[in-house]
PDB file of N, CA and C in Angstrom:
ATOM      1  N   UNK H   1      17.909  14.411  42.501  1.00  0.00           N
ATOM      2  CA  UNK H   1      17.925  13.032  42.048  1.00  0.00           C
ATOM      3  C   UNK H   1      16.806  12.225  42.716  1.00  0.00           C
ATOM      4  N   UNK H   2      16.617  12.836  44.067  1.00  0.00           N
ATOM      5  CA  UNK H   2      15.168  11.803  44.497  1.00  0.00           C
ATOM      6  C   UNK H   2      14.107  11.718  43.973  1.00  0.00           C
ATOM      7  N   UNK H   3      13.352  13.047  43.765  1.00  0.00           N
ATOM      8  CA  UNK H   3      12.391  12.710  42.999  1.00  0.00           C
ATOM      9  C   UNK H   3      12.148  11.966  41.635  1.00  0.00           C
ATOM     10  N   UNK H   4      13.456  11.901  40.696  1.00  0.00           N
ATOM     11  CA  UNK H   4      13.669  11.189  39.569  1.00  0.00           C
ATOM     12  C   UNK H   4      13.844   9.632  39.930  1.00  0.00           C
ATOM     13  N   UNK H   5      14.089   9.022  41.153  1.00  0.00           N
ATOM     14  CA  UNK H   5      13.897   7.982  41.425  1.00  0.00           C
ATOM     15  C   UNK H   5      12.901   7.288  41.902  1.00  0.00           C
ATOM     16  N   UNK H   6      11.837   8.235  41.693  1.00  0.00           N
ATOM     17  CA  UNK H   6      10.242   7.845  42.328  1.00  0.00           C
ATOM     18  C   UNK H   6       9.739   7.466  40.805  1.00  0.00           C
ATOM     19  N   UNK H   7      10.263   8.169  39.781  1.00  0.00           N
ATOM     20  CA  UNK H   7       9.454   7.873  38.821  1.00  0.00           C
ATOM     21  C   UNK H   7       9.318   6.960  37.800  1.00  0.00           C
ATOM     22  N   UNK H   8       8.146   6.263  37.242  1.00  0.00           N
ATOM     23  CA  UNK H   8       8.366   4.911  36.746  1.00  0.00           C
ATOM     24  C   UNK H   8       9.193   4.837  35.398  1.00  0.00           C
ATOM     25  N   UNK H   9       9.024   5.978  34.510  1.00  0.00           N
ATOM     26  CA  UNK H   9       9.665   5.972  33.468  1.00  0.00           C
ATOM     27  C   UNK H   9      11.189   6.169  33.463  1.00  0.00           C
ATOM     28  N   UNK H  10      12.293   6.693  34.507  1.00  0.00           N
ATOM     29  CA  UNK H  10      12.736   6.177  34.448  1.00  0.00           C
ATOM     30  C   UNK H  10      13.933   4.543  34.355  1.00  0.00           C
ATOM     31  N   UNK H  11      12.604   3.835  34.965  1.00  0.00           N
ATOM     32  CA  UNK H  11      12.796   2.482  35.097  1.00  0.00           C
ATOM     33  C   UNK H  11      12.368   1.867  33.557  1.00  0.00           C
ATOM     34  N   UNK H  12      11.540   2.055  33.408  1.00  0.00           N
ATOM     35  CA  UNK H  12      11.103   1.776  31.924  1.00  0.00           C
ATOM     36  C   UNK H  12      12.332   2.216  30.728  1.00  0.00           C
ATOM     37  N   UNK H  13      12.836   3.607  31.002  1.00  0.00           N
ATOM     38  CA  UNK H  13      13.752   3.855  30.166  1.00  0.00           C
ATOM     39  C   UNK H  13      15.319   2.601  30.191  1.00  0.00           C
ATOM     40  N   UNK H  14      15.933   2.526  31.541  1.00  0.00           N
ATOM     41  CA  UNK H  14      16.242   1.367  31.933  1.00  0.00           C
ATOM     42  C   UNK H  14      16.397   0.069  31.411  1.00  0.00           C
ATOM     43  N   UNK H  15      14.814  -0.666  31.418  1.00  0.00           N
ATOM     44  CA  UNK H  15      14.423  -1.674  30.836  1.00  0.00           C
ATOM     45  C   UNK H  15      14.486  -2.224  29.195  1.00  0.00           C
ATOM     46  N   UNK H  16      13.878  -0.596  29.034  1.00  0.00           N
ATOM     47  CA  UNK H  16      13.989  -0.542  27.207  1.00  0.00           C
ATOM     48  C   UNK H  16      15.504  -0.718  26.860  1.00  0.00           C
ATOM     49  N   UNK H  17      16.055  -0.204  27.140  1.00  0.00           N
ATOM     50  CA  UNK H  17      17.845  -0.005  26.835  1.00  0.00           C
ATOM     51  C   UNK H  17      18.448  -1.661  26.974  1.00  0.00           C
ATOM     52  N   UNK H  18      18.057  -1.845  28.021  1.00  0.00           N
ATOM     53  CA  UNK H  18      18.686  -3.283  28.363  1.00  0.00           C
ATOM     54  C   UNK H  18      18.581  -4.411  27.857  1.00  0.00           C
ATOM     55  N   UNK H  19      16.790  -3.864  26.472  1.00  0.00           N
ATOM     56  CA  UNK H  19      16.851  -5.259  26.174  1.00  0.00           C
ATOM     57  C   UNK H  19      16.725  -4.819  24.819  1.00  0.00           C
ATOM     58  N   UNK H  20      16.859  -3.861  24.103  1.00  0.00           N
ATOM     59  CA  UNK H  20      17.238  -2.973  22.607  1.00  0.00           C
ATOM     60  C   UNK H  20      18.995  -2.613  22.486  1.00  0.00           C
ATOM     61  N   UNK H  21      19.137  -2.215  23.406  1.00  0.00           N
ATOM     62  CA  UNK H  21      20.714  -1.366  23.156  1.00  0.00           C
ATOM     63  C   UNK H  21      20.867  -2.718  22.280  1.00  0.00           C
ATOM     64  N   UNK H  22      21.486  -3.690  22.071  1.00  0.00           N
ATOM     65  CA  UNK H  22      22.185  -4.381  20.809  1.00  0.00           C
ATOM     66  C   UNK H  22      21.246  -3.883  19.785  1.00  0.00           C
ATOM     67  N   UNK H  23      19.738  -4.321  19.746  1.00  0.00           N
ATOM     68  CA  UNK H  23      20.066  -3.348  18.198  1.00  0.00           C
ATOM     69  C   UNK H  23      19.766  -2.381  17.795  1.00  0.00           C
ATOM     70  N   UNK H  24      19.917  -1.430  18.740  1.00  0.00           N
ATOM     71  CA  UNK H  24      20.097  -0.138  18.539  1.00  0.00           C
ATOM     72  C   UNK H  24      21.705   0.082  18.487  1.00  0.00           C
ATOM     73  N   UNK H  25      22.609  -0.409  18.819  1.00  0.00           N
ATOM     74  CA  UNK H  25      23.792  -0.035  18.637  1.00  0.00           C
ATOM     75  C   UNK H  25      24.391   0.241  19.347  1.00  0.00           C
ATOM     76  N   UNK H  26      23.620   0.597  21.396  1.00  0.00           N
ATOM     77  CA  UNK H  26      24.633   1.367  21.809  1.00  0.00           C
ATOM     78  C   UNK H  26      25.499   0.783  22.752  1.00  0.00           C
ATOM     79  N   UNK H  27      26.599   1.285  22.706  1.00  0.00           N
ATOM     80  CA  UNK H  27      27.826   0.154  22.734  1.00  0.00           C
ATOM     81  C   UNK H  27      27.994   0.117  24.572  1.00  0.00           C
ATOM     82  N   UNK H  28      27.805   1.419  24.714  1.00  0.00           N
ATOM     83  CA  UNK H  28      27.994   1.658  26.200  1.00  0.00           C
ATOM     84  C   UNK H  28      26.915   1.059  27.212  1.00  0.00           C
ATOM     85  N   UNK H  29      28.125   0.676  28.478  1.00  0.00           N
ATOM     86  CA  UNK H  29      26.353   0.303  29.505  1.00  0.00           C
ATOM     87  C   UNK H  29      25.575   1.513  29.854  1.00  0.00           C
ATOM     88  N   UNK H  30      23.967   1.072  30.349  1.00  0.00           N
ATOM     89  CA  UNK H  30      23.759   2.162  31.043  1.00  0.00           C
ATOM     90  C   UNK H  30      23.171   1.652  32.358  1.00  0.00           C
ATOM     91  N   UNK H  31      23.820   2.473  32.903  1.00  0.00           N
ATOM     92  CA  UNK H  31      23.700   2.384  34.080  1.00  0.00           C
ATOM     93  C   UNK H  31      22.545   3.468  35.097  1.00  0.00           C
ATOM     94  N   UNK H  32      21.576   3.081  35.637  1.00  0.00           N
ATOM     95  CA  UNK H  32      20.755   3.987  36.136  1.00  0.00           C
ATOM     96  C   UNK H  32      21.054   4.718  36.750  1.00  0.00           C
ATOM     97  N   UNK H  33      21.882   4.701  37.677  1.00  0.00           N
ATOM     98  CA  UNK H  33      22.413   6.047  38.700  1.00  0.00           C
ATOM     99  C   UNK H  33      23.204   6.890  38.255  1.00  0.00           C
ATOM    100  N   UNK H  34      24.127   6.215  37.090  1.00  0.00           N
ATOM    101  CA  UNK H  34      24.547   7.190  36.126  1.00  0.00           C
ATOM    102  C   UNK H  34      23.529   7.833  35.627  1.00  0.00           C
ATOM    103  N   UNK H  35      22.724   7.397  35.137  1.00  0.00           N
ATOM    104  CA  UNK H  35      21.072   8.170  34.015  1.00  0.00           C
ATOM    105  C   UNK H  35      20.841   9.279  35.135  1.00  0.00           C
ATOM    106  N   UNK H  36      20.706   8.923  36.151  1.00  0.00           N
ATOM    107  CA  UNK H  36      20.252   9.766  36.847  1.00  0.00           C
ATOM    108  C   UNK H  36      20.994  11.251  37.314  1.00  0.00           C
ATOM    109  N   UNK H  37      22.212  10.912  37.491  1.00  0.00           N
ATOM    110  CA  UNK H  37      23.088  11.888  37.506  1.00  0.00           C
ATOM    111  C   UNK H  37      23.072  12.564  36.224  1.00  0.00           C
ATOM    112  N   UNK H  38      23.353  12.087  34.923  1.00  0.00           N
ATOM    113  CA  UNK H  38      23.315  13.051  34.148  1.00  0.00           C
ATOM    114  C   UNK H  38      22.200  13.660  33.454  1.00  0.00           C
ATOM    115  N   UNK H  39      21.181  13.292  33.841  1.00  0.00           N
ATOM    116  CA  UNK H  39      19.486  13.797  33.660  1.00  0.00           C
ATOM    117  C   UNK H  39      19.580  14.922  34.407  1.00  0.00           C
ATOM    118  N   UNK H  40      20.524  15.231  35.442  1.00  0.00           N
ATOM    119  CA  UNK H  40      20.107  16.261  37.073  1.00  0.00           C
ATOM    120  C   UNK H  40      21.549  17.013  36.385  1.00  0.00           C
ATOM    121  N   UNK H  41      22.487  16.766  35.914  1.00  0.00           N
ATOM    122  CA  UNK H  41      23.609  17.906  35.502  1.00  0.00           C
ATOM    123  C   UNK H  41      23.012  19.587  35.224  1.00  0.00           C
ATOM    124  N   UNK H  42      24.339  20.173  35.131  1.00  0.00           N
ATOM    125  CA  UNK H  42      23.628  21.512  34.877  1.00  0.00           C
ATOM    126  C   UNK H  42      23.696  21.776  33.293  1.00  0.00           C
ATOM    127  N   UNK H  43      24.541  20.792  32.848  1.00  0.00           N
ATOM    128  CA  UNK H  43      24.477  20.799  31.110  1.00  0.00           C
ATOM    129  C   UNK H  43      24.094  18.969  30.719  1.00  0.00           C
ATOM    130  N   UNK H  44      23.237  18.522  31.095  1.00  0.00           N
ATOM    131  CA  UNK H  44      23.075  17.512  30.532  1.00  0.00           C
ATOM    132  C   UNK H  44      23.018  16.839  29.048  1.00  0.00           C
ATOM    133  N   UNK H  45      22.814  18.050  28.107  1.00  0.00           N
ATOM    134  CA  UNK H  45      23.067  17.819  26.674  1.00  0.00           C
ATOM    135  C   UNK H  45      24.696  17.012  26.344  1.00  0.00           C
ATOM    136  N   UNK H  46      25.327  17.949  27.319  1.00  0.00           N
ATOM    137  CA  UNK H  46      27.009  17.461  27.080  1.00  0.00           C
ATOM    138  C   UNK H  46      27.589  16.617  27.262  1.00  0.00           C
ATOM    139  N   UNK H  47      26.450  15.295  27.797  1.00  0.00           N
ATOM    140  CA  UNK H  47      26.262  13.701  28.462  1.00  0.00           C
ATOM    141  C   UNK H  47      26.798  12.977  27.357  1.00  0.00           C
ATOM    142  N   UNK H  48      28.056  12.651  27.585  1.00  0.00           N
ATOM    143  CA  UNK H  48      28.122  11.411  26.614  1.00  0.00           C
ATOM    144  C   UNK H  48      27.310  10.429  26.760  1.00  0.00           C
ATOM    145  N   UNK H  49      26.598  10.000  27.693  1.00  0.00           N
ATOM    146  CA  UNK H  49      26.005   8.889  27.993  1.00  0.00           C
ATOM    147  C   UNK H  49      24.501   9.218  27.234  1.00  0.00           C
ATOM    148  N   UNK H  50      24.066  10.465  27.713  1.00  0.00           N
ATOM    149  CA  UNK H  50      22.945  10.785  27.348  1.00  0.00           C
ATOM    150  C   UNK H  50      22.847  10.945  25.143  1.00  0.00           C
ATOM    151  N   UNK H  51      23.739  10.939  25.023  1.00  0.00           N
ATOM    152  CA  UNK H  51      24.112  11.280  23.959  1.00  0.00           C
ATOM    153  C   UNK H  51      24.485  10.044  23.292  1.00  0.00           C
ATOM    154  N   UNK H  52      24.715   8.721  24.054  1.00  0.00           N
ATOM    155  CA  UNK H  52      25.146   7.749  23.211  1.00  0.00           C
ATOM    156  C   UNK H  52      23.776   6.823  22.887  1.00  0.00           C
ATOM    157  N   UNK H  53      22.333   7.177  23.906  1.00  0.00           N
ATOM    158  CA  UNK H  53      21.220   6.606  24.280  1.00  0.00           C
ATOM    159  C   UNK H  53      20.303   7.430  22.964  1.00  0.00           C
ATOM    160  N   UNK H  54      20.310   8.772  23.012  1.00  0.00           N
ATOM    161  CA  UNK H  54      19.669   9.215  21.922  1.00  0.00           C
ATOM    162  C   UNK H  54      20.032   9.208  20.419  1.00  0.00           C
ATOM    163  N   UNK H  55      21.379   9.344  19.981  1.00  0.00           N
ATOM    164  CA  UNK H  55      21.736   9.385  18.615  1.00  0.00           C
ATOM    165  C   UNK H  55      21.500   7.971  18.162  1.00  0.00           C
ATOM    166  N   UNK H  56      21.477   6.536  18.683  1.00  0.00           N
ATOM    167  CA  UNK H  56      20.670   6.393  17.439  1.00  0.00           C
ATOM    168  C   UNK H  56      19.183   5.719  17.517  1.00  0.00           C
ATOM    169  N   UNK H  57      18.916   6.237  18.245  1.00  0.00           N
ATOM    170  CA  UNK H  57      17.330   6.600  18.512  1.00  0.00           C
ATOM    171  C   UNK H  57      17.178   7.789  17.537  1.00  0.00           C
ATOM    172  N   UNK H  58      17.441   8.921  17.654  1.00  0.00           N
ATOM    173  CA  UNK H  58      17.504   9.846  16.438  1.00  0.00           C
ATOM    174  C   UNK H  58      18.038   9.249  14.979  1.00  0.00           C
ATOM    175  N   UNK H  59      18.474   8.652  14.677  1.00  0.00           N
ATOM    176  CA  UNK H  59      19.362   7.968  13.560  1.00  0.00           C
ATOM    177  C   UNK H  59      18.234   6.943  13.426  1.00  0.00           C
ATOM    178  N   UNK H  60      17.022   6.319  13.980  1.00  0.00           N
ATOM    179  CA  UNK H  60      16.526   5.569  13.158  1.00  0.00           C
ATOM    180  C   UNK H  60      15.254   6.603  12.821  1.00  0.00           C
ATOM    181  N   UNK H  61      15.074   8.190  12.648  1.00  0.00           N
ATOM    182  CA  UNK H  61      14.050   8.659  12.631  1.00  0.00           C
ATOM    183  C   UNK H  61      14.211   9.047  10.950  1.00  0.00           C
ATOM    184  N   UNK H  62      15.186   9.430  10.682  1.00  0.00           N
ATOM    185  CA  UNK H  62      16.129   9.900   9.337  1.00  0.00           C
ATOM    186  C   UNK H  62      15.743  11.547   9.314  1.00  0.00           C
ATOM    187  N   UNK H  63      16.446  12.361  10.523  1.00  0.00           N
ATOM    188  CA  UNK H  63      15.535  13.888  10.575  1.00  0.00           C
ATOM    189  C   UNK H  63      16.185  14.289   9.664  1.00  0.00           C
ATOM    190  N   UNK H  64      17.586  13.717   9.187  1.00  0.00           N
ATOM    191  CA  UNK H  64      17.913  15.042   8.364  1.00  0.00           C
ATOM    192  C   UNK H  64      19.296  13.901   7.341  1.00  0.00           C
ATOM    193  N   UNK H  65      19.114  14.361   5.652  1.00  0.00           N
ATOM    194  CA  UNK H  65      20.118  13.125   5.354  1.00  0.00           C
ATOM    195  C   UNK H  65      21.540  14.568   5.133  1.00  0.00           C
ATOM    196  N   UNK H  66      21.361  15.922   4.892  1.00  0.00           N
ATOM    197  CA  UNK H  66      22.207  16.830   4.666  1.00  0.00           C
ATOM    198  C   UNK H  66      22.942  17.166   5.945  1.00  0.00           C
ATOM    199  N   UNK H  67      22.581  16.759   7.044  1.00  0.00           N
ATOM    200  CA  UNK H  67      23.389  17.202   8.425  1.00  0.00           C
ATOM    201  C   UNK H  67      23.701  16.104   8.944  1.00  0.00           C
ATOM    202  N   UNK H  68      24.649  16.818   9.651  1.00  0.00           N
ATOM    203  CA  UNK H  68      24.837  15.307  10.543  1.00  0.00           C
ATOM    204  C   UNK H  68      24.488  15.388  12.159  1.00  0.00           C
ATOM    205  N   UNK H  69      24.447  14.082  12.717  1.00  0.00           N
ATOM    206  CA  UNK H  69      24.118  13.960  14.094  1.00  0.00           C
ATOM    207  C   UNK H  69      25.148  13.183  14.474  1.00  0.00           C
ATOM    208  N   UNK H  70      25.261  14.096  15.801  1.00  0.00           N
ATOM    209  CA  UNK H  70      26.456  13.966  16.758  1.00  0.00           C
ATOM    210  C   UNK H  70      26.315  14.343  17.924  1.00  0.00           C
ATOM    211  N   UNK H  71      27.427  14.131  19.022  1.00  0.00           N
ATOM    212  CA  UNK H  71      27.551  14.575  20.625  1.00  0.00           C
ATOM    213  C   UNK H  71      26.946  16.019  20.318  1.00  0.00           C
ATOM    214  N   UNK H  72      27.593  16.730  19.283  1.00  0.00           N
ATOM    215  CA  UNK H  72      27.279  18.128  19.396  1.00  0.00           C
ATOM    216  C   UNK H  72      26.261  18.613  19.076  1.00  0.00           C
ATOM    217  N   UNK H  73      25.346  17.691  18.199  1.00  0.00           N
ATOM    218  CA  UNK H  73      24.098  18.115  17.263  1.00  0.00           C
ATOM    219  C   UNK H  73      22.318  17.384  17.717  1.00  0.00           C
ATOM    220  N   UNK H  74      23.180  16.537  18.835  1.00  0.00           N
ATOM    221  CA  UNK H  74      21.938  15.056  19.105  1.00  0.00           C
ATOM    222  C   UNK H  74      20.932  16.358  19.846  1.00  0.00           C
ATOM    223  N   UNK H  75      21.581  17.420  21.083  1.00  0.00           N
ATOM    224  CA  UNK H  75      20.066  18.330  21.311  1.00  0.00           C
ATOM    225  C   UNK H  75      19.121  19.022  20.536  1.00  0.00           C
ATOM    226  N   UNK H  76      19.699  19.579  19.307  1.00  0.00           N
ATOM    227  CA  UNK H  76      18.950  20.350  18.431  1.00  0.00           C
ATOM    228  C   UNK H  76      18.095  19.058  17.880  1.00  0.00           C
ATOM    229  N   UNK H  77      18.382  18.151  17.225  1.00  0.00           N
ATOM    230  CA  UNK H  77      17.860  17.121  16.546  1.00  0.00           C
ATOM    231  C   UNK H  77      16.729  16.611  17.542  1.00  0.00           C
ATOM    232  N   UNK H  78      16.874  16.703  18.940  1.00  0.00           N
ATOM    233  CA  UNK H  78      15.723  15.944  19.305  1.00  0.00           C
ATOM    234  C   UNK H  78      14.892  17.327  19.728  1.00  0.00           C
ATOM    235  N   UNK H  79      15.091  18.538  19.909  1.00  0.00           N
ATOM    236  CA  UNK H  79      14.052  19.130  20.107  1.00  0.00           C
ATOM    237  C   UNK H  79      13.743  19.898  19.022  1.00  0.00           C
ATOM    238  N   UNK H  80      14.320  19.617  17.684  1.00  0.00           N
ATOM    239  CA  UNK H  80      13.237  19.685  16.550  1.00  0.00           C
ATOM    240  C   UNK H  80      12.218  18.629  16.447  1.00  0.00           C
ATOM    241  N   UNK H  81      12.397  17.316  16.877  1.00  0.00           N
ATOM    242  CA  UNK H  81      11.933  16.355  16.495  1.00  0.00           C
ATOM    243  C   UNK H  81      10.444  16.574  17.657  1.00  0.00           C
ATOM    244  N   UNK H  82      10.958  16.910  18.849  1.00  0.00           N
ATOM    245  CA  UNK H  82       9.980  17.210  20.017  1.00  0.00           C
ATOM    246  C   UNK H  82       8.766  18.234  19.387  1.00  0.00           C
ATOM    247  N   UNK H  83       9.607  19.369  19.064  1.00  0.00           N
ATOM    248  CA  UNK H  83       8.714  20.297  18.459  1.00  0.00           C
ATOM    249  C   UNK H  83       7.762  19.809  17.675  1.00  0.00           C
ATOM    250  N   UNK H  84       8.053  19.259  16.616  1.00  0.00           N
ATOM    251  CA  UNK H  84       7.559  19.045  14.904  1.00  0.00           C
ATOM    252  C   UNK H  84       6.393  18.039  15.398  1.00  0.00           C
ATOM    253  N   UNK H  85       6.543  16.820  16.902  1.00  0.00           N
ATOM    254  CA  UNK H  85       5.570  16.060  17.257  1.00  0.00           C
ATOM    255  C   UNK H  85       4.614  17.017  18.324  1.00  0.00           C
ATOM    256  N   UNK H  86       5.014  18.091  18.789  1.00  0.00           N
ATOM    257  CA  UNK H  86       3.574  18.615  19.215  1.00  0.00           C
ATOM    258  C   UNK H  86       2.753  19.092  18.209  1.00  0.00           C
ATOM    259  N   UNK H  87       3.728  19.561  17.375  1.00  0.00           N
ATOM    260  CA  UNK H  87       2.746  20.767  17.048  1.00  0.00           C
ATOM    261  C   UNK H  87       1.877  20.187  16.059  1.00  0.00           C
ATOM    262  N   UNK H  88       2.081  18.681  15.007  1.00  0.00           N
ATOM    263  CA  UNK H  88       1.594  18.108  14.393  1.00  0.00           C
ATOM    264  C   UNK H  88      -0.008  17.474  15.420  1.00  0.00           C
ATOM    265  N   UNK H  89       0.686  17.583  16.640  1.00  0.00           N
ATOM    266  CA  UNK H  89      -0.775  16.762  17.445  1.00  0.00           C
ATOM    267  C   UNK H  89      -1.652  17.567  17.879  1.00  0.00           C
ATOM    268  N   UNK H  90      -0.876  18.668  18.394  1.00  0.00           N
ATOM    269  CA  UNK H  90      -1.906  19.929  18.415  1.00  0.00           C
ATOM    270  C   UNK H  90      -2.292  21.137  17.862  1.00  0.00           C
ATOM    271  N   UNK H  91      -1.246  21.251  17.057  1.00  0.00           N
ATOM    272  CA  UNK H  91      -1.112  22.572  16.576  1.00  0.00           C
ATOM    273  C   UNK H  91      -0.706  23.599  17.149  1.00  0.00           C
ATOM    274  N   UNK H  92      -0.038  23.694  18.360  1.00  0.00           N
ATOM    275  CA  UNK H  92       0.490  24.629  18.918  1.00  0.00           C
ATOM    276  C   UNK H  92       1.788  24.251  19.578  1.00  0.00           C
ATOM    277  N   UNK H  93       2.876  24.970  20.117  1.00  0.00           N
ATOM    278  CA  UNK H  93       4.029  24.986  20.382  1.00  0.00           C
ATOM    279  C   UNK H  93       3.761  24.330  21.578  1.00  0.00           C
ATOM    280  N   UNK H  94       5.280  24.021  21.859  1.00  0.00           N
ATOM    281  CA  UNK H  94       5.243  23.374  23.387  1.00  0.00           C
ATOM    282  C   UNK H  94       5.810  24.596  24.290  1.00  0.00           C
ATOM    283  N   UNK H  95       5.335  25.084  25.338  1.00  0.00           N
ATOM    284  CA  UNK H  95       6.050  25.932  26.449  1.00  0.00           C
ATOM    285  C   UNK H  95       7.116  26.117  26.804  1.00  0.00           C
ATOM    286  N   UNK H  96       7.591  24.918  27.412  1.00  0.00           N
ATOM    287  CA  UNK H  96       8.549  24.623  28.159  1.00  0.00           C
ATOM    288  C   UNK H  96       9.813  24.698  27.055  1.00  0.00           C
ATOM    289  N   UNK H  97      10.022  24.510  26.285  1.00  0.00           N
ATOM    290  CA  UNK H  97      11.262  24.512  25.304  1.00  0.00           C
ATOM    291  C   UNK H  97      11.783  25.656  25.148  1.00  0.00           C
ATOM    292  N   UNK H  98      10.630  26.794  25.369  1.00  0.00           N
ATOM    293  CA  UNK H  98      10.832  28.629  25.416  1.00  0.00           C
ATOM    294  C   UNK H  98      12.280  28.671  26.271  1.00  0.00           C
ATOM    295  N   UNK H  99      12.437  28.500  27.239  1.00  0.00           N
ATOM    296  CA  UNK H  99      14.258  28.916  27.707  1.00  0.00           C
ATOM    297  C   UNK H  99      14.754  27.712  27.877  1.00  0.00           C
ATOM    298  N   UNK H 100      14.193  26.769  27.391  1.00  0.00           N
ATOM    299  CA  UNK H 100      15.269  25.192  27.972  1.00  0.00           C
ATOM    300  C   UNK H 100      16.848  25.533  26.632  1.00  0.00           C
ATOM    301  N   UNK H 101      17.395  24.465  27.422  1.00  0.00           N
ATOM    302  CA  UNK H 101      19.121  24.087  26.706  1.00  0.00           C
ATOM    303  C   UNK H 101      18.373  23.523  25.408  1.00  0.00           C
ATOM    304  N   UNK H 102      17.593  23.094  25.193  1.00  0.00           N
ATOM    305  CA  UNK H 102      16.593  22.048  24.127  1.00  0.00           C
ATOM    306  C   UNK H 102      16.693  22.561  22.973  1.00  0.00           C
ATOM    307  N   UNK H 103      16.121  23.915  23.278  1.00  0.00           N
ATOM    308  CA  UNK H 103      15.691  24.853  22.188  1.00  0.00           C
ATOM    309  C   UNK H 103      16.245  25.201  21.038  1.00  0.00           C
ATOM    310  N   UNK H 104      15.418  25.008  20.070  1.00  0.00           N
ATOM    311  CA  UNK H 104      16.605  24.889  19.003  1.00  0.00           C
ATOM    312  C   UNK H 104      17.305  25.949  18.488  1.00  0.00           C
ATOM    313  N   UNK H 105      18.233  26.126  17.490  1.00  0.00           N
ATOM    314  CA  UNK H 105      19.332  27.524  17.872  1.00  0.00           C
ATOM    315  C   UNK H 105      18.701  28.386  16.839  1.00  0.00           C
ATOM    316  N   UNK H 106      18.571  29.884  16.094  1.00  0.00           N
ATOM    317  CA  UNK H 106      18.087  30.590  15.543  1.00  0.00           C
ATOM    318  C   UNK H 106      18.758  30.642  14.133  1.00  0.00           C
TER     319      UNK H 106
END
């Protein structure tokens, strides 16, 4: 958790929330030391919190109108969405997604 408290974006993430969450929708507070704890979990996908911050951040992208997004679906949805923005900028895959929880399922 220390080093995640050195860094500026999570303060920025923070900031953004605090002054969007109404209209973005999300109902819950957030709280930074919470953020922080569940950023550092060993399943952080399974974050309600983390999960109440991204779905509808995902929900204003429109990835998909045949599926739905949910607690259970918000990781795949954002690391398709992760994917589909590298590879459009570079043309090549991103690394790191190779063994992350991120990765999308087969």
């Amino acid at each position: 958790v220390a080093p995640l408290r050195k860094c500026w974006e999570l303060a920025a993430v923070g900031d953004f929330f605090a002054i969007y969450k109404g209209l973005l929708g999300v109902v819950c507070p957030i709280d930074l030391g919470e953020l922080e704890a569940q950023l550092c979990a060993e399943e952080p996908a399974k974050s309600t919190l983390l999960a109440n911050m991204h779905i509808p951040l995902l929900k204003g992208l429109n990835l998909s109108r045949q599926y739905s997004l949910s607690e259970a679906t918000w990781p795949f949805w954002l690391s398709k969405w992760v994917k589909r923005q590298a590879t459009t900028s570079t043309g090549a895959s991103i690394p790191f997604l190779t063994d992350s929880p991120l990765r999308e399922n087969p």
